[in-house]
Coordinates of C-alpha atoms and ligand atoms in Angstrom, one line a residue:
X1 CA 12.5 29.2 28.1
X2 CA 15.2 27.3 26.4
X3 CA 15.9 27.9 22.7
X4 CA 15.1 25.1 20.5
X5 CA 17.7 23.8 18.5
X6 CA 16.6 23.4 14.9
X7 CA 15.5 19.8 14.2
X8 CA 16.4 20.1 10.6
X9 CA 20.2 21.0 11.2
X10 CA 23.2 18.9 11.6
X11 CA 24.4 20.7 14.4
X12 CA 25.2 19.5 17.9
X13 CA 21.4 18.2 18.3
X14 CA 22.2 15.4 16.3
X15 CA 24.7 12.6 17.4
X16 CA 25.5 9.2 16.0
X17 CA 26.0 7.9 19.8
X18 CA 29.1 6.4 17.9
X19 CA 32.6 8.4 18.1
X20 CA 31.7 11.3 16.3
X21 CA 34.7 12.5 13.9
X22 CA 34.9 14.4 10.7
X23 CA 32.7 12.4 8.1
X24 CA 31.0 10.2 10.6
X25 CA 27.6 9.7 9.7
X26 CA 24.6 12.1 11.0
X27 CA 22.9 10.5 13.3
X28 CA 19.4 10.9 15.3
X29 CA 18.6 13.8 17.4
X30 CA 20.4 13.9 20.3
X31 CA 18.3 13.1 23.2
X32 CA 20.0 14.8 25.7
X33 CA 19.6 18.1 24.1
X34 CA 16.3 17.5 22.4
X35 CA 13.9 15.0 24.5
X36 CA 12.5 12.2 22.4
X37 CA 9.0 13.4 22.8
X38 CA 9.9 17.1 20.7
X39 CA 10.0 17.6 17.4
X40 CA 8.5 16.3 14.0
X41 CA 8.6 12.3 13.9
X42 CA 11.2 10.9 11.5
X43 CA 11.9 7.1 11.9
X44 CA 14.2 6.9 14.9
X45 CA 14.8 10.9 14.7
X46 CA 16.8 10.2 11.8
X47 CA 17.7 13.0 9.6
X48 CA 15.9 13.5 6.3
X49 CA 17.6 12.1 3.3
X50 CA 17.5 15.8 1.8
X51 CA 19.5 16.6 5.0
X52 CA 22.2 14.4 4.1
X53 CA 22.2 13.9 0.4
X54 CA 22.7 10.3 0.1
X55 CA 22.5 7.0 2.5
X56 CA 23.8 3.8 3.2
X57 CA 20.2 2.9 4.1
X58 CA 17.0 4.9 3.2
X59 CA 13.9 4.3 5.5
X60 CA 11.0 5.1 3.5
X61 CA 7.1 5.3 3.8
X62 CA 4.2 3.5 1.6
X63 CA 1.2 4.6 2.7
X64 CA -0.9 2.8 0.4
X65 CA -3.4 0.5 1.4
X66 CA -6.0 0.2 -1.4
X67 CA -5.2 -3.7 -1.8
X68 CA -6.5 -5.2 1.3
X69 CA -9.2 -7.7 1.5
X70 CA -10.5 -7.1 5.1
X71 CA -9.9 -4.3 7.5
X72 CA -8.5 -0.8 5.7
X73 CA -6.4 1.4 7.5
X74 CA -2.3 0.6 6.8
X75 CA -2.2 3.6 4.5
X76 CA -1.6 5.2 8.3
X77 CA 1.4 2.7 9.1
X78 CA 4.1 4.7 7.9
X79 CA 3.4 7.8 10.3
X80 CA 2.4 5.6 13.0
X81 CA 5.6 3.7 12.9
X82 CA 7.8 6.6 12.8
X83 CA 5.9 8.1 16.0
X84 CA 6.5 5.0 17.9
X85 CA 10.2 4.9 16.9
X86 CA 10.9 7.9 18.8
X87 CA 12.4 6.2 21.9
X88 CA 14.6 3.9 19.8
X89 CA 18.6 4.9 21.2
X90 CA 21.9 4.5 19.2
X91 CA 23.3 1.4 20.5
X92 CA 21.7 -2.1 19.9
X93 CA 23.6 -4.5 22.3
X94 CA 21.8 -7.4 20.9
X95 CA 23.7 -7.2 17.9
X96 CA 26.9 -5.4 19.1
X97 CA 26.6 -2.5 16.7
X98 CA 25.4 1.0 16.2
X99 CA 22.8 0.9 13.5
X100 CA 23.3 4.8 13.0
X101 CA 26.9 5.1 13.6
X102 CA 28.4 2.4 11.5
X103 CA 26.5 3.6 8.3
X104 CA 24.4 7.0 7.3
X105 CA 20.8 6.0 7.7
X106 CA 17.9 8.9 6.7
X107 CA 14.4 8.9 6.5
X108 CA 13.4 9.6 2.7
X109 CA 10.1 10.4 3.5
X110 CA 7.0 8.7 1.6
X111 CA 6.9 7.0 -2.0
X112 CA 3.1 8.0 -3.1
X113 CA 0.9 5.7 -4.9
X114 CA -2.6 6.5 -6.6
X115 CA -5.0 5.7 -4.0
X116 CA -7.9 4.9 -6.4
X117 CA -5.7 2.6 -9.2
X118 CA -3.7 -0.3 -8.0
X119 CA -2.2 -0.9 -11.4
X120 CA -1.1 2.9 -11.4
X121 CA 0.1 2.8 -8.1
X122 CA 2.0 -0.2 -8.6
X123 CA 3.9 1.5 -11.1
X124 CA 4.2 4.7 -9.0
X125 CA 5.7 2.6 -6.4
X126 CA 8.6 0.8 -8.2
X127 CA 9.4 4.4 -9.9
X128 CA 9.7 5.4 -6.3
X129 CA 11.6 3.1 -5.3
X130 CA 14.2 3.0 -8.2
X131 CA 14.6 6.9 -8.0
X132 CA 15.4 6.3 -4.2
X133 CA 18.3 3.9 -4.8
X134 CA 20.0 6.4 -6.9
X135 CA 20.4 8.2 -3.4
X136 CA 20.6 5.1 -0.9
X137 CA 22.0 1.5 -1.3
X138 CA 19.4 0.1 0.8
X139 CA 15.7 0.7 1.2
X140 CA 13.8 -0.3 4.5
X141 CA 10.2 0.5 3.6
X142 CA 7.3 0.7 6.1
X143 CA 3.7 0.0 4.5
X144 CA 1.0 0.0 3.6
X145 CA -0.6 -3.2 3.1
X146 CA 1.4 -6.1 1.2
X147 CA 0.6 -5.2 -2.1
X148 CA 3.5 -3.1 -2.1
X149 CA 5.8 -5.8 -1.9
X150 CA 5.4 -6.6 -5.6
X151 CA 6.5 -3.1 -6.9
X152 CA 9.8 -3.1 -4.3
X153 CA 10.4 -6.7 -5.2
X154 CA 10.7 -5.7 -9.2
X155 CA 12.9 -2.7 -8.1
X156 CA 15.0 -5.4 -6.7
X157 CA 15.0 -7.8 -9.4
X158 CA 16.1 -5.0 -11.8
X159 CA 19.3 -5.2 -9.8
X160 CA 19.9 -8.2 -8.4
X161 CA 18.0 -10.8 -10.5
X162 CA 16.3 -13.2 -8.8
X163 CA 16.2 -12.8 -4.6
X164 CA 15.4 -15.1 -2.0
X165 CA 12.6 -13.7 -0.3
X166 CA 12.2 -14.2 3.5
X167 CA 8.7 -13.6 4.2
X168 CA 7.3 -13.3 7.7
X169 CA 3.5 -13.5 7.8
X170 CA 0.6 -15.3 9.1
X171 CA -0.7 -15.9 5.7
X172 CA 0.8 -17.4 2.0
X173 CA -0.1 -14.1 0.0
X174 CA 0.5 -16.6 -3.0
X175 CA -3.2 -16.4 -3.9
X176 CA -4.0 -15.7 -7.3
X177 CA -7.1 -12.9 -7.5
X178 CA -9.7 -11.6 -5.3
X179 CA -12.6 -11.2 -7.0
X180 CA -10.8 -11.3 -10.4
X181 CA -8.1 -8.8 -9.2
X182 CA -4.6 -10.1 -9.9
X183 CA -3.2 -7.5 -7.7
X184 CA -4.1 -7.6 -4.1
X185 CA -2.2 -7.8 -0.7
X186 CA -3.1 -11.5 -0.8
X187 CA -1.0 -12.0 -3.9
X188 CA 2.2 -10.3 -4.4
X189 CA 4.4 -13.3 -4.1
X190 CA 2.7 -15.3 -6.7
X191 CA 2.8 -12.5 -9.0
X192 CA 6.4 -11.8 -8.0
X193 CA 7.0 -16.0 -8.6
X194 CA 5.4 -16.1 -11.8
X195 CA 7.5 -13.1 -13.1
X196 CA 10.6 -14.5 -12.0
X197 CA 11.6 -12.0 -9.4
X198 CA 12.2 -14.7 -6.8
X199 CA 14.8 -17.4 -6.2
X200 CA 12.7 -20.7 -6.2
X201 CA 15.2 -22.7 -4.1
X202 CA 15.9 -20.3 -1.3
X203 CA 12.6 -18.5 -0.6
X204 CA 10.7 -19.2 2.7
X205 CA 7.5 -18.3 4.6
X206 CA 7.9 -18.0 8.4
X207 CA 5.0 -17.8 10.8
X208 CA 2.3 -19.3 8.8
X209 CA -0.9 -20.2 10.6
X210 CA -4.8 -20.3 10.5
X211 CA -7.4 -21.5 8.1
X212 CA -6.8 -21.5 4.3
X213 CA -9.4 -21.7 1.6
X214 CA -8.1 -25.1 0.3
X215 CA -5.6 -28.1 1.0
X216 CA -4.5 -27.1 -2.7
X217 CA -3.4 -23.4 -1.2
X218 CA -0.4 -25.2 0.2
X219 CA 0.6 -27.3 -3.3
X220 CA 0.3 -24.1 -5.5
X221 CA 2.4 -22.1 -2.8
X222 CA 5.4 -24.9 -2.9
X223 CA 5.0 -25.0 -6.5
X224 CA 5.6 -21.3 -6.6
X225 CA 9.1 -21.9 -4.8
X226 CA 8.2 -21.5 -1.3
X227 CA 9.5 -23.5 1.7
X228 CA 7.5 -23.0 5.1
X229 CA 8.1 -22.4 8.8
X230 CA 4.9 -22.7 10.6
X231 CA 3.9 -21.0 13.7
X232 CA 3.6 -24.2 15.2
X233 CA 7.0 -25.5 14.2
X234 CA 8.4 -22.4 16.0
X235 CA 6.2 -23.6 19.1
X236 CA 7.2 -27.2 18.9
X237 CA 11.0 -26.9 18.0
X238 CA 11.8 -23.6 19.0
X239 CA 13.6 -20.5 17.3
X240 CA 17.3 -21.9 17.3
X241 CA 15.7 -24.9 15.2
X242 CA 13.4 -21.9 13.0
X243 CA 16.8 -20.3 12.6
X244 CA 18.7 -23.2 11.3
X245 CA 15.8 -23.8 8.8
X246 CA 16.1 -20.6 7.4
X247 CA 19.6 -20.0 7.2
X248 CA 19.8 -23.3 5.4
X249 CA 17.0 -22.4 2.9
X250 CA 18.6 -19.2 2.0
X251 CA 22.2 -19.9 1.7
X252 CA 24.1 -17.3 0.3
X253 CA 21.6 -15.7 -1.8
X254 CA 21.1 -12.3 -2.0
X255 CA 18.3 -11.9 0.1
X256 CA 14.7 -9.7 0.5
X257 CA 12.9 -9.8 3.9
X258 CA 9.3 -9.1 4.0
X259 CA 7.9 -8.7 7.1
X260 CA 3.9 -8.7 7.5
X261 CA 3.4 -7.3 10.9
X262 CA 0.3 -10.0 11.5
X263 CA 2.9 -12.7 11.7
X264 CA 2.8 -11.8 15.2
X265 CA 0.2 -13.0 17.6
X266 CA -2.6 -10.4 17.8
X267 CA -1.7 -10.0 21.5
X268 CA 1.9 -8.5 20.2
X269 CA 0.2 -6.7 17.2
X270 CA -3.4 -6.0 17.6
X271 CA -3.4 -3.1 14.8
X272 CA -3.4 -5.0 11.5
X273 CA -6.1 -5.7 8.9
X274 CA -6.0 -9.6 9.0
X275 CA -5.1 -10.8 12.6
X276 CA -5.0 -14.8 13.3
X277 CA -4.7 -16.2 16.6
X278 CA -1.7 -18.4 17.3
X279 CA 1.3 -16.4 16.1
X280 CA 5.0 -15.4 17.1
X281 CA 5.7 -13.1 19.8
X282 CA 7.6 -10.1 18.9
X283 CA 10.6 -11.4 20.9
X284 CA 10.9 -14.4 18.9
X285 CA 10.4 -12.2 15.6
X286 CA 13.3 -10.4 16.9
X287 CA 15.5 -13.1 17.6
X288 CA 15.3 -14.6 14.3
X289 CA 15.8 -11.1 12.6
X290 CA 18.9 -10.8 14.8
X291 CA 20.2 -14.1 13.4
X292 CA 20.1 -12.6 9.7
X293 CA 23.0 -10.5 10.6
X294 CA 25.7 -11.8 7.9
X295 CA 23.5 -12.6 5.2
X296 CA 23.5 -10.5 2.0
X297 CA 20.4 -8.4 2.6
X298 CA 19.5 -6.2 0.0
X299 CA 16.1 -4.8 0.8
X300 CA 13.3 -5.2 3.0
X301 CA 9.6 -4.2 4.2
X302 CA 7.3 -4.2 7.5
X303 CA 3.7 -4.0 6.2
X304 CA 0.0 -3.9 7.3
X305 CA 0.4 -1.9 10.3
X306 CA -3.0 -0.3 10.7
X307 CA -3.1 2.1 13.8
X308 CA -7.0 2.6 14.1
X309 CA -6.8 -1.0 15.6
X310 CA -4.1 -0.6 17.7
X311 CA -3.9 0.2 21.3
X312 CA -1.1 2.0 23.3
X313 CA 1.2 1.7 20.1
X314 CA 1.8 -2.2 20.9
X315 CA 1.8 -3.0 17.2
X316 CA 3.8 0.5 16.0
X317 CA 6.2 -0.1 18.9
X318 CA 6.9 -3.6 17.8
X319 CA 7.2 -2.7 13.9
X320 CA 9.5 0.3 15.0
X321 CA 11.7 -2.7 16.7
X322 CA 11.2 -4.8 13.9
X323 CA 13.0 -1.9 11.7
X324 CA 15.5 -1.4 14.1
X325 CA 16.9 -4.9 13.7
X326 CA 16.8 -4.8 10.2
X327 CA 19.0 -1.8 10.2
X328 CA 21.2 -3.3 12.6
X329 CA 21.4 -6.4 10.5
X330 CA 22.3 -4.2 7.6
X331 CA 25.0 -2.2 9.3
X332 CA 28.6 -3.2 8.8
X333 CA 30.4 -4.7 11.5
Ligands
LIG1 MN1 -0.8 -11.4 6.9
LIG2 MN1 0.8 -10.4 4.1

């Protein structure tokens, strides 16, 4: 029997995939030493943040889903995406970058929010994100339901002021209340707009589709500071035209990217709480993310992966690649 290299050591079991020299970032576990299906799942088999002390980018889970309006289960999203991220490799040819080699990326574990008290959870998630930022320059968060975007944006705003929000979703998420509750997964961007967290001239939804409650939903949304590239626009005009619109809207503003996995068609992401027909393909979404690499990305989240409705890791594999493209877009060239 072969000895098992310790998964938590920074010895030869890890490699960056790029040139390994003194002081180079600690990369994922070396798949030629420990096969991808072995060991405890951190995101992409990266080191834990407490193993490396601090990081350029920390990947953190927020297993909170008490704000959902339909099918629950996104609280299990972070573990599911980590498990499906085992096959990611060090070099990203689509962006010509080693996302784990040119910057230190680490898995920070999970930020915990009270599952029985949404207001308390929102405060705890904001505090957790702020604390994490003392040990990592940028965060990429895996949800959890979309409620968590509000505390994450509060933490980002505390450092950067109002940011451009690029929001990929089937849904606007600018509704006012559900059953009188102001903080749910359908309301984070209305609250964020009201609180002055977002740049009203530079924010945008991508992938919007499906039935609304009323025509006024769209009027409210525009007033709250969002432009829209709909799923139909992408089909009609193509990904390059969508990218042009996105980049023209954001300009050089500090950018927060929030990705609800239900922006993808249910055929590409069945494992989510509020699926809508007629969405983007994973190929289209990944291509759009690759086009953002030179923008000023200050943070990101990928939310609403609910494994109970997933099949064969279809949704989680897509989400893990979405996180990988975000980390690649953040990597220094
Ligand atoms: Mn959605
Ligand atoms: Mn959403």
